[in-house]
Amino acid sequence: MALTDTEAALLALIREAPLSTPEELARRLGSTRAAVNVHVSNLVKKGALLGRGYVLPPERGPGRIVVVGGANVDVKARTLAPAVPGTSNPGLNTQAPGGVARNVAENLARLGVPTALISAVGRDTLGDWLLRETEAAGVDIRAVLRTPDVATGTYTAVLDDRGELLVAVAAMSATDALTPAALQERRGALRGAAWVVADGNLPEATLSHLLTLAAEANAPVVFEPVSVPKAARLRAALNAGLAPHTVTPNVPELSALLGRDVPDTPHALRAAAAELHAQGVQLVWVRRGTRGSLLSTPGGTHDLDALHARVRDVTGAGDAMLAAFLAALGAGLSPVDAARHGHAAAALTVESDHAVSPTLTPAAIQARLTPQP
C-alpha cells in the first residue's frame, strides 16, 4: 500500500532519528502530536513500522538476535593493592557502557551476529552517551525506550587488585520502564528473530509477557538470571507454563530458580537440571566458575572444563560466554561445541580490563580453542 507524502516524510524523520518523541516529530513535520499519532497508525497498518515504538522492519536476514533487559553505565573502582575493609583504598576509577543485556548485545555484534537491543535508558546525558557507544559497536538500538522521569541506570563495582569483585551496587530502576505495555509496542522487533535473550533485570510481569510474545513469534528464549534475587523472577513464568528454551544460571542462581539449595556437585546439578527439563526448559547451562560448566539437555549432560586465563577483571565474563554460545549455535555448532566457544570467550574477557573485550572476534575464539604446539 502506497504512502502519502506526509507519511513518507514522517517515516524519513523516524529513520533519521528513531528515538524522537511524538512532540519532536510533530515540530519537525510542522504538524500536531495528534496528527502524528494518526500517521503512525497508518504506517503500522501499511507495514512501514512494526509498532508504535517506531520500530522499523529489520533490514537483515535470518539469524538476528534480540536482547531484552538492562543497559547502564558501568563505574568500576579497582584497588591498587589488596583491599582493606572499613577504610579508603588507593585505586583507579573507570566508566564504560554496561548492563547484562547491552553487554550480550555488543558481544554478539562483535562476533558478527545481527543484534537488536530492547532496553530503557533515561533522557539524560548518560543515556545519550550509552546509546551512542552501543550503536557504534554495531547494535541496533531503535527499540530502546527513553524514559524522561528516570535516570539512566548505573552499576558501580569495587574490585580488588586481582580484579575479583568485592561489592557492587546496581541502580537499575530505569529497567522498570520496560513494562508489558512497552514490550507490546515493540513486539514487531521479535518478528523473525532466531533467538531472544531475556535478562533477569526485567520485572516479573514483563518477563512473562516477553515469553508469551516470543512464543507467538516462534522465537526461542534464553534466560540469563543476572543475580540470585533476580533469578527467582522466572519462577512465576515457569509455574504458569511459560518456560524459556534455555537458562544459564550459576549454581546459586540455579538454587533460586528451584527455590531450594543446590550443592555444587555433579549429581546435585544433574538432578536440578532434570527438574527444569520437567518444566519445559530444553537446555540448562550451569556456570561453575573455575570448575567449568555443566550443560544439560533432555538427552544427557556434559561437563566442560574452564580454560586457563590470567584474570584481570571478571566483569562481563558471563555475558561474553552467552554471546559466543549463541553465535556458535547460529553457525551450526552443537550445544556442547557452542559451550566450549563460550568458555573461550569468557577467558578472553577476564584477561581484559573491559566488560566487553575489544579483542573478541570469531578468530580469537578459535585461536583460544586451538591447542598450542
mmCIF file of C-alpha atoms in Angstrom:
data_model
loop_
_atom_site.group_PDB
_atom_site.id
_atom_site.type_symbol
_atom_site.label_atom_id
_atom_site.label_comp_id
_atom_site.label_asym_id
_atom_site.label_seq_id
_atom_site.Cartn_x
_atom_site.Cartn_y
_atom_site.Cartn_z
ATOM 1 C CA MET A 1 0.000 0.000 0.000
ATOM 2 C CA ALA A 2 1.476 3.338 -1.090
ATOM 3 C CA LEU A 3 2.379 6.025 1.434
ATOM 4 C CA THR A 4 1.066 9.563 1.297
ATOM 5 C CA ASP A 5 3.563 12.408 1.031
ATOM 6 C CA THR A 6 3.100 13.233 4.723
ATOM 7 C CA GLU A 7 3.525 9.585 5.758
ATOM 8 C CA ALA A 8 6.687 9.322 3.677
ATOM 9 C CA ALA A 9 8.062 12.491 5.246
ATOM 10 C CA LEU A 10 7.266 11.229 8.752
ATOM 11 C CA LEU A 11 8.882 7.857 8.003
ATOM 12 C CA ALA A 12 12.029 9.640 6.822
ATOM 13 C CA LEU A 13 12.166 11.587 10.093
ATOM 14 C CA ILE A 14 11.764 8.368 12.103
ATOM 15 C CA ARG A 15 14.536 6.677 10.126
ATOM 16 C CA GLU A 16 16.765 9.663 10.757
ATOM 17 C CA ALA A 17 16.024 9.847 14.500
ATOM 18 C CA PRO A 18 14.070 6.786 15.708
ATOM 19 C CA LEU A 19 14.337 7.899 19.354
ATOM 20 C CA SER A 20 12.326 11.086 18.738
ATOM 21 C CA THR A 21 9.217 11.769 20.813
ATOM 22 C CA PRO A 22 5.850 12.418 19.109
ATOM 23 C CA GLU A 23 6.219 16.079 20.085
ATOM 24 C CA GLU A 24 9.633 16.298 18.393
ATOM 25 C CA LEU A 25 8.318 14.637 15.250
ATOM 26 C CA ALA A 26 5.295 16.958 15.173
ATOM 27 C CA ARG A 27 7.538 20.006 15.489
ATOM 28 C CA ARG A 28 9.842 18.877 12.682
ATOM 29 C CA LEU A 29 6.902 17.878 10.491
ATOM 30 C CA GLY A 30 5.105 21.169 11.138
ATOM 31 C CA SER A 31 2.085 19.315 12.487
ATOM 32 C CA THR A 32 0.470 18.320 15.795
ATOM 33 C CA ARG A 33 1.060 15.372 18.088
ATOM 34 C CA ALA A 34 -2.458 14.093 17.423
ATOM 35 C CA ALA A 35 -1.849 14.170 13.675
ATOM 36 C CA VAL A 36 1.483 12.373 14.093
ATOM 37 C CA ASN A 37 -0.240 9.600 16.061
ATOM 38 C CA VAL A 38 -2.763 9.153 13.248
ATOM 39 C CA HIS A 39 0.010 8.959 10.651
ATOM 40 C CA VAL A 40 1.928 6.465 12.796
ATOM 41 C CA SER A 41 -1.176 4.264 12.990
ATOM 42 C CA ASN A 42 -1.406 4.362 9.208
ATOM 43 C CA LEU A 43 2.273 3.491 8.846
ATOM 44 C CA VAL A 44 1.783 0.492 11.141
ATOM 45 C CA LYS A 45 -1.222 -0.667 9.112
ATOM 46 C CA LYS A 46 0.798 -0.370 5.911
ATOM 47 C CA GLY A 47 3.741 -2.318 7.376
ATOM 48 C CA ALA A 48 6.198 0.576 7.207
ATOM 49 C CA LEU A 49 6.504 0.474 11.004
ATOM 50 C CA LEU A 50 6.221 -2.594 13.217
ATOM 51 C CA GLY A 51 4.658 -0.805 16.184
ATOM 52 C CA ARG A 52 4.041 2.485 17.936
ATOM 53 C CA GLY A 53 7.521 2.304 19.436
ATOM 54 C CA TYR A 54 8.712 3.453 15.977
ATOM 55 C CA VAL A 55 10.256 0.031 15.344
ATOM 56 C CA LEU A 56 11.290 -0.196 11.713
ATOM 57 C CA PRO A 57 11.262 -3.535 9.863
ATOM 58 C CA PRO A 58 14.543 -5.412 10.176
ATOM 59 C CA GLU A 59 16.927 -4.813 7.310
ATOM 60 C CA ARG A 60 18.884 -8.010 7.823
ATOM 61 C CA GLY A 61 18.017 -11.614 7.146
ATOM 62 C CA PRO A 62 17.649 -14.686 9.366
ATOM 63 C CA GLY A 63 19.929 -15.149 12.349
ATOM 64 C CA ARG A 64 19.090 -11.868 14.076
ATOM 65 C CA ILE A 65 19.110 -11.988 17.880
ATOM 66 C CA VAL A 66 17.039 -9.659 20.048
ATOM 67 C CA VAL A 67 18.377 -8.976 23.543
ATOM 68 C CA VAL A 68 15.968 -7.608 26.148
ATOM 69 C CA GLY A 69 16.934 -6.229 29.547
ATOM 70 C CA GLY A 70 19.337 -3.915 31.312
ATOM 71 C CA ALA A 71 21.558 -1.233 29.823
ATOM 72 C CA ASN A 72 23.528 1.019 32.115
ATOM 73 C CA VAL A 73 26.801 2.794 32.689
ATOM 74 C CA ASP A 74 29.454 0.747 34.492
ATOM 75 C CA VAL A 75 31.525 2.582 37.044
ATOM 76 C CA LYS A 76 34.406 0.435 38.278
ATOM 77 C CA ALA A 77 36.746 1.201 41.156
ATOM 78 C CA ARG A 78 39.783 -1.056 41.463
ATOM 79 C CA THR A 79 42.219 -1.074 44.354
ATOM 80 C CA LEU A 80 45.931 -0.905 43.591
ATOM 81 C CA ALA A 81 46.796 -3.235 46.467
ATOM 82 C CA PRO A 82 44.931 -5.932 48.440
ATOM 83 C CA ALA A 83 41.717 -4.324 49.696
ATOM 84 C CA VAL A 84 41.486 -3.267 53.341
ATOM 85 C CA PRO A 85 37.840 -3.212 54.568
ATOM 86 C CA GLY A 86 36.490 -0.280 56.542
ATOM 87 C CA THR A 87 38.828 2.372 55.158
ATOM 88 C CA SER A 88 39.755 4.166 51.949
ATOM 89 C CA ASN A 89 41.964 2.320 49.473
ATOM 90 C CA PRO A 90 44.156 3.829 46.749
ATOM 91 C CA GLY A 91 42.755 2.874 43.351
ATOM 92 C CA LEU A 92 41.548 3.773 39.894
ATOM 93 C CA ASN A 93 38.075 4.576 38.506
ATOM 94 C CA THR A 94 36.761 3.890 35.008
ATOM 95 C CA GLN A 95 33.446 4.426 33.219
ATOM 96 C CA ALA A 96 32.188 2.226 30.395
ATOM 97 C CA PRO A 97 28.976 1.049 28.735
ATOM 98 C CA GLY A 98 27.420 -1.819 30.664
ATOM 99 C CA GLY A 99 24.332 -3.775 31.583
ATOM 100 C CA VAL A 100 23.904 -7.501 31.045
ATOM 101 C CA ALA A 101 21.582 -7.278 28.042
ATOM 102 C CA ARG A 102 23.599 -4.465 26.484
ATOM 103 C CA ASN A 103 26.874 -6.335 27.013
ATOM 104 C CA VAL A 104 25.472 -9.518 25.499
ATOM 105 C CA ALA A 105 24.253 -7.488 22.525
ATOM 106 C CA GLU A 106 27.638 -5.838 21.963
ATOM 107 C CA ASN A 107 29.463 -9.156 22.246
ATOM 108 C CA LEU A 108 27.094 -10.648 19.666
ATOM 109 C CA ALA A 109 27.677 -7.711 17.322
ATOM 110 C CA ARG A 110 31.450 -8.103 17.696
ATOM 111 C CA LEU A 111 31.041 -11.752 16.716
ATOM 112 C CA GLY A 112 29.233 -10.741 13.536
ATOM 113 C CA VAL A 113 25.687 -11.552 14.638
ATOM 114 C CA PRO A 114 22.911 -9.094 13.642
ATOM 115 C CA THR A 115 21.657 -7.903 17.017
ATOM 116 C CA ALA A 116 18.914 -5.607 18.308
ATOM 117 C CA LEU A 117 18.572 -4.305 21.855
ATOM 118 C CA ILE A 118 15.345 -3.613 23.726
ATOM 119 C CA SER A 119 16.116 -1.746 26.914
ATOM 120 C CA ALA A 120 15.325 1.502 28.744
ATOM 121 C CA VAL A 121 17.566 4.463 29.497
ATOM 122 C CA GLY A 122 16.898 7.974 30.735
ATOM 123 C CA ARG A 123 16.600 11.069 28.594
ATOM 124 C CA ASP A 124 19.843 12.354 30.049
ATOM 125 C CA THR A 125 23.483 12.821 29.132
ATOM 126 C CA LEU A 126 24.465 9.351 30.312
ATOM 127 C CA GLY A 127 21.690 7.822 28.230
ATOM 128 C CA ASP A 128 22.780 9.724 25.113
ATOM 129 C CA TRP A 129 26.375 8.582 25.595
ATOM 130 C CA LEU A 130 25.396 4.976 26.332
ATOM 131 C CA LEU A 131 23.296 4.677 23.181
ATOM 132 C CA ARG A 132 25.961 6.294 21.010
ATOM 133 C CA GLU A 133 28.568 3.828 22.241
ATOM 134 C CA THR A 134 26.238 0.857 21.822
ATOM 135 C CA GLU A 135 25.214 1.817 18.310
ATOM 136 C CA ALA A 136 28.852 2.421 17.352
ATOM 137 C CA ALA A 137 29.574 -1.178 18.385
ATOM 138 C CA GLY A 138 27.093 -2.406 15.774
ATOM 139 C CA VAL A 139 23.941 -2.928 17.839
ATOM 140 C CA ASP A 140 20.521 -1.864 16.540
ATOM 141 C CA ILE A 141 19.188 0.462 19.269
ATOM 142 C CA ARG A 142 15.989 1.623 17.567
ATOM 143 C CA ALA A 143 13.731 -0.220 20.008
ATOM 144 C CA VAL A 144 15.370 1.202 23.148
ATOM 145 C CA LEU A 145 12.897 3.125 25.317
ATOM 146 C CA ARG A 146 13.871 6.590 26.553
ATOM 147 C CA THR A 147 12.350 7.425 29.954
ATOM 148 C CA PRO A 148 12.053 11.136 30.843
ATOM 149 C CA ASP A 149 11.359 10.604 34.551
ATOM 150 C CA VAL A 150 14.076 8.096 35.488
ATOM 151 C CA ALA A 151 17.853 8.442 35.265
ATOM 152 C CA THR A 152 19.932 6.087 33.159
ATOM 153 C CA GLY A 153 20.973 3.090 35.232
ATOM 154 C CA THR A 154 24.415 2.692 36.760
ATOM 155 C CA TYR A 155 26.342 -0.330 38.003
ATOM 156 C CA THR A 156 29.115 0.525 40.431
ATOM 157 C CA ALA A 157 31.591 -2.275 41.138
ATOM 158 C CA VAL A 158 34.515 -2.356 43.551
ATOM 159 C CA LEU A 159 37.261 -4.778 42.513
ATOM 160 C CA ASP A 160 40.397 -5.798 44.341
ATOM 161 C CA ASP A 161 43.871 -5.583 42.842
ATOM 162 C CA ARG A 162 43.406 -9.036 41.237
ATOM 163 C CA GLY A 163 40.193 -7.996 39.503
ATOM 164 C CA GLU A 164 37.902 -10.015 41.764
ATOM 165 C CA LEU A 165 34.564 -8.409 42.650
ATOM 166 C CA LEU A 166 34.310 -7.227 46.265
ATOM 167 C CA VAL A 167 30.929 -5.493 46.162
ATOM 168 C CA ALA A 168 28.627 -3.940 43.579
ATOM 169 C CA VAL A 169 25.646 -1.589 43.624
ATOM 170 C CA ALA A 170 23.140 -1.728 40.775
ATOM 171 C CA ALA A 171 20.859 1.308 40.361
ATOM 172 C CA MET A 172 18.649 -0.131 37.631
ATOM 173 C CA SER A 173 15.232 1.432 38.186
ATOM 174 C CA ALA A 174 15.136 2.602 34.555
ATOM 175 C CA THR A 175 14.594 -1.015 33.509
ATOM 176 C CA ASP A 176 11.254 -0.961 35.343
ATOM 177 C CA ALA A 177 10.002 1.193 32.464
ATOM 178 C CA LEU A 178 10.075 -1.956 30.331
ATOM 179 C CA THR A 179 6.511 -2.817 31.229
ATOM 180 C CA PRO A 180 4.388 -5.403 29.412
ATOM 181 C CA ALA A 181 2.751 -2.496 27.543
ATOM 182 C CA ALA A 182 6.155 -1.185 26.426
ATOM 183 C CA LEU A 183 7.096 -4.634 25.136
ATOM 184 C CA GLN A 184 3.751 -4.943 23.391
ATOM 185 C CA GLU A 185 4.566 -1.789 21.430
ATOM 186 C CA ARG A 186 7.909 -3.314 20.429
ATOM 187 C CA ARG A 187 6.670 -6.813 19.650
ATOM 188 C CA GLY A 188 7.411 -6.313 15.958
ATOM 189 C CA ALA A 189 11.128 -6.325 16.785
ATOM 190 C CA LEU A 190 10.800 -10.001 17.747
ATOM 191 C CA ARG A 191 9.481 -10.968 14.350
ATOM 192 C CA GLY A 192 11.960 -13.201 12.532
ATOM 193 C CA ALA A 193 14.383 -13.403 15.463
ATOM 194 C CA ALA A 194 16.481 -16.548 15.652
ATOM 195 C CA TRP A 195 16.792 -16.119 19.439
ATOM 196 C CA VAL A 196 15.539 -13.786 22.130
ATOM 197 C CA VAL A 197 17.740 -13.185 25.169
ATOM 198 C CA ALA A 198 15.970 -12.078 28.351
ATOM 199 C CA ASP A 199 17.997 -10.930 31.336
ATOM 200 C CA GLY A 200 16.877 -11.058 34.944
ATOM 201 C CA ASN A 201 16.686 -7.264 35.221
ATOM 202 C CA LEU A 202 13.235 -7.447 33.644
ATOM 203 C CA PRO A 203 10.293 -7.094 36.048
ATOM 204 C CA GLU A 204 8.491 -10.370 36.682
ATOM 205 C CA ALA A 205 5.353 -9.460 34.720
ATOM 206 C CA THR A 206 7.421 -8.169 31.807
ATOM 207 C CA LEU A 207 9.458 -11.363 31.686
ATOM 208 C CA SER A 208 6.304 -13.471 31.495
ATOM 209 C CA HIS A 209 4.881 -11.251 28.769
ATOM 210 C CA LEU A 210 8.125 -11.452 26.796
ATOM 211 C CA LEU A 211 7.972 -15.248 26.918
ATOM 212 C CA THR A 212 4.425 -15.065 25.571
ATOM 213 C CA LEU A 213 5.354 -12.667 22.761
ATOM 214 C CA ALA A 214 8.407 -14.734 21.817
ATOM 215 C CA ALA A 215 6.285 -17.873 21.624
ATOM 216 C CA GLU A 216 3.887 -16.050 19.301
ATOM 217 C CA ALA A 217 6.887 -15.035 17.165
ATOM 218 C CA ASN A 218 8.207 -18.620 17.246
ATOM 219 C CA ALA A 219 11.497 -17.391 18.717
ATOM 220 C CA PRO A 220 13.256 -19.468 21.414
ATOM 221 C CA VAL A 221 14.202 -17.578 24.577
ATOM 222 C CA VAL A 222 17.395 -17.730 26.620
ATOM 223 C CA PHE A 223 17.019 -16.552 30.215
ATOM 224 C CA GLU A 224 20.163 -15.126 31.826
ATOM 225 C CA PRO A 225 19.372 -14.750 35.562
ATOM 226 C CA VAL A 226 21.905 -11.931 36.314
ATOM 227 C CA SER A 227 21.828 -12.460 40.100
ATOM 228 C CA VAL A 228 20.341 -14.658 42.801
ATOM 229 C CA PRO A 229 17.427 -12.324 43.711
ATOM 230 C CA LYS A 230 16.586 -11.720 40.050
ATOM 231 C CA ALA A 231 16.785 -15.400 39.102
ATOM 232 C CA ALA A 232 13.673 -16.011 41.183
ATOM 233 C CA ARG A 233 11.665 -13.785 38.817
ATOM 234 C CA LEU A 234 11.407 -16.682 36.368
ATOM 235 C CA ARG A 235 9.587 -18.944 38.806
ATOM 236 C CA ALA A 236 6.190 -17.337 38.226
ATOM 237 C CA ALA A 237 6.555 -17.866 34.471
ATOM 238 C CA LEU A 238 7.641 -21.474 34.958
ATOM 239 C CA ASN A 239 4.666 -22.115 37.225
ATOM 240 C CA ALA A 240 2.414 -20.657 34.508
ATOM 241 C CA GLY A 241 3.876 -22.999 31.897
ATOM 242 C CA LEU A 242 5.950 -20.285 30.203
ATOM 243 C CA ALA A 243 9.337 -21.954 30.028
ATOM 244 C CA PRO A 244 12.289 -20.443 28.166
ATOM 245 C CA HIS A 245 14.208 -22.715 25.836
ATOM 246 C CA THR A 246 17.485 -22.221 27.712
ATOM 247 C CA VAL A 247 18.579 -20.990 31.131
ATOM 248 C CA THR A 248 22.174 -20.038 32.014
ATOM 249 C CA PRO A 249 22.478 -19.789 35.821
ATOM 250 C CA ASN A 250 25.462 -20.140 38.076
ATOM 251 C CA VAL A 251 24.969 -22.519 40.995
ATOM 252 C CA PRO A 252 23.441 -20.015 43.483
ATOM 253 C CA GLU A 253 21.104 -18.751 40.732
ATOM 254 C CA LEU A 254 20.099 -22.326 39.961
ATOM 255 C CA SER A 255 19.092 -22.685 43.602
ATOM 256 C CA ALA A 256 16.963 -19.546 43.295
ATOM 257 C CA LEU A 257 15.281 -20.872 40.156
ATOM 258 C CA LEU A 258 14.200 -24.000 42.014
ATOM 259 C CA GLY A 259 13.532 -22.400 45.397
ATOM 260 C CA ARG A 260 15.878 -24.758 47.235
ATOM 261 C CA ASP A 261 19.565 -25.189 47.898
ATOM 262 C CA VAL A 262 21.527 -26.988 45.185
ATOM 263 C CA PRO A 263 25.034 -28.169 46.151
ATOM 264 C CA ASP A 264 27.792 -27.672 43.586
ATOM 265 C CA THR A 265 28.267 -31.366 42.858
ATOM 266 C CA PRO A 266 27.719 -33.095 39.505
ATOM 267 C CA HIS A 267 24.975 -35.329 40.905
ATOM 268 C CA ALA A 268 23.060 -32.448 42.505
ATOM 269 C CA LEU A 269 23.400 -30.263 39.414
ATOM 270 C CA ARG A 270 22.107 -33.045 37.150
ATOM 271 C CA ALA A 271 19.109 -33.582 39.409
ATOM 272 C CA ALA A 272 18.374 -29.850 39.473
ATOM 273 C CA ALA A 273 18.633 -29.612 35.691
ATOM 274 C CA ALA A 274 16.231 -32.544 35.373
ATOM 275 C CA GLU A 275 13.663 -30.578 37.402
ATOM 276 C CA LEU A 276 13.906 -27.675 34.971
ATOM 277 C CA HIS A 277 13.644 -30.022 31.983
ATOM 278 C CA ALA A 278 10.428 -31.368 33.513
ATOM 279 C CA GLN A 279 9.073 -27.796 33.468
ATOM 280 C CA GLY A 280 9.815 -27.400 29.772
ATOM 281 C CA VAL A 281 13.348 -25.963 29.700
ATOM 282 C CA GLN A 282 15.327 -27.603 26.892
ATOM 283 C CA LEU A 283 18.896 -26.556 27.760
ATOM 284 C CA VAL A 284 20.283 -25.889 31.237
ATOM 285 C CA TRP A 285 23.817 -24.499 31.206
ATOM 286 C CA VAL A 286 25.175 -24.142 34.736
ATOM 287 C CA ARG A 287 28.282 -21.970 35.146
ATOM 288 C CA ARG A 288 30.652 -23.220 37.864
ATOM 289 C CA GLY A 289 33.427 -20.622 37.709
ATOM 290 C CA THR A 290 36.872 -22.188 37.734
ATOM 291 C CA ARG A 291 35.225 -25.631 37.734
ATOM 292 C CA GLY A 292 33.887 -25.028 34.243
ATOM 293 C CA SER A 293 30.256 -25.696 33.496
ATOM 294 C CA LEU A 294 27.614 -28.372 33.182
ATOM 295 C CA LEU A 295 25.429 -28.447 30.078
ATOM 296 C CA SER A 296 22.264 -30.481 30.387
ATOM 297 C CA THR A 297 19.837 -31.416 27.625
ATOM 298 C CA PRO A 298 16.917 -33.861 27.696
ATOM 299 C CA GLY A 299 19.299 -36.313 26.043
ATOM 300 C CA GLY A 300 22.139 -36.138 28.571
ATOM 301 C CA THR A 301 24.639 -33.964 30.423
ATOM 302 C CA HIS A 302 28.149 -32.796 29.641
ATOM 303 C CA ASP A 303 30.859 -31.457 31.941
ATOM 304 C CA LEU A 304 33.087 -28.807 30.375
ATOM 305 C CA ASP A 305 36.358 -27.504 31.735
ATOM 306 C CA ALA A 306 37.095 -23.812 32.117
ATOM 307 C CA LEU A 307 40.013 -22.543 30.068
ATOM 308 C CA HIS A 308 43.071 -21.207 31.854
ATOM 309 C CA ALA A 309 43.194 -17.427 31.969
ATOM 310 C CA ARG A 310 45.205 -14.727 33.699
ATOM 311 C CA VAL A 311 42.411 -12.812 35.384
ATOM 312 C CA ARG A 312 42.428 -9.020 35.210
ATOM 313 C CA ASP A 313 38.715 -8.325 35.644
ATOM 314 C CA VAL A 314 35.856 -10.840 35.874
ATOM 315 C CA THR A 315 33.181 -8.298 34.904
ATOM 316 C CA GLY A 316 31.272 -9.333 31.790
ATOM 317 C CA ALA A 317 32.656 -12.872 31.501
ATOM 318 C CA GLY A 318 29.207 -14.460 31.673
ATOM 319 C CA ASP A 319 27.831 -12.025 29.099
ATOM 320 C CA ALA A 320 30.587 -12.924 26.621
ATOM 321 C CA MET A 321 30.081 -16.601 27.392
ATOM 322 C CA LEU A 322 26.403 -16.434 26.457
ATOM 323 C CA ALA A 323 27.011 -14.363 23.328
ATOM 324 C CA ALA A 324 29.672 -16.727 21.990
ATOM 325 C CA PHE A 325 27.423 -19.706 22.757
ATOM 326 C CA LEU A 326 24.566 -18.258 20.710
ATOM 327 C CA ALA A 327 26.856 -17.137 17.890
ATOM 328 C CA ALA A 328 28.255 -20.664 17.646
ATOM 329 C CA LEU A 329 24.773 -22.207 17.666
ATOM 330 C CA GLY A 330 23.838 -19.842 14.840
ATOM 331 C CA ALA A 331 26.891 -21.053 12.914
ATOM 332 C CA GLY A 332 25.594 -24.622 13.141
ATOM 333 C CA LEU A 333 27.663 -25.980 16.020
ATOM 334 C CA SER A 334 26.251 -28.427 18.555
ATOM 335 C CA PRO A 335 25.328 -27.107 22.016
ATOM 336 C CA VAL A 336 28.414 -28.782 23.508
ATOM 337 C CA ASP A 337 30.798 -27.229 20.993
ATOM 338 C CA ALA A 338 28.958 -23.906 21.334
ATOM 339 C CA ALA A 339 29.503 -24.043 25.100
ATOM 340 C CA ARG A 340 33.225 -24.545 24.512
ATOM 341 C CA HIS A 341 33.183 -21.373 22.423
ATOM 342 C CA GLY A 342 31.511 -19.699 25.382
ATOM 343 C CA HIS A 343 34.347 -20.734 27.692
ATOM 344 C CA ALA A 344 36.890 -19.351 25.238
ATOM 345 C CA ALA A 345 35.061 -16.010 25.096
ATOM 346 C CA ALA A 346 34.935 -15.883 28.900
ATOM 347 C CA ALA A 347 38.680 -16.493 29.111
ATOM 348 C CA LEU A 348 39.383 -13.709 26.634
ATOM 349 C CA THR A 349 37.120 -11.345 28.573
ATOM 350 C CA VAL A 350 38.553 -11.904 32.055
ATOM 351 C CA GLU A 351 42.020 -11.188 30.655
ATOM 352 C CA SER A 352 40.790 -7.762 29.549
ATOM 353 C CA ASP A 353 40.162 -4.624 31.589
ATOM 354 C CA HIS A 354 36.872 -4.203 29.718
ATOM 355 C CA ALA A 355 33.445 -5.774 30.364
ATOM 356 C CA VAL A 356 33.310 -6.368 26.604
ATOM 357 C CA SER A 357 36.747 -7.298 25.312
ATOM 358 C CA PRO A 358 37.777 -5.231 22.277
ATOM 359 C CA THR A 359 39.747 -8.280 21.069
ATOM 360 C CA LEU A 360 36.706 -10.584 20.952
ATOM 361 C CA THR A 361 36.317 -11.976 17.429
ATOM 362 C CA PRO A 362 35.458 -15.397 15.960
ATOM 363 C CA ALA A 363 39.135 -15.783 15.053
ATOM 364 C CA ALA A 364 40.256 -15.001 18.604
ATOM 365 C CA ILE A 365 37.849 -17.599 19.988
ATOM 366 C CA GLN A 366 39.059 -20.207 17.515
ATOM 367 C CA ALA A 367 42.669 -19.459 18.371
ATOM 368 C CA ARG A 368 41.905 -19.873 22.079
ATOM 369 C CA LEU A 369 40.351 -23.275 21.396
ATOM 370 C CA THR A 370 43.253 -24.476 19.257
ATOM 371 C CA PRO A 371 45.883 -26.426 21.233
ATOM 372 C CA GLN A 372 49.260 -24.706 21.188
ATOM 373 C CA PRO A 373 52.261 -26.755 19.966
#
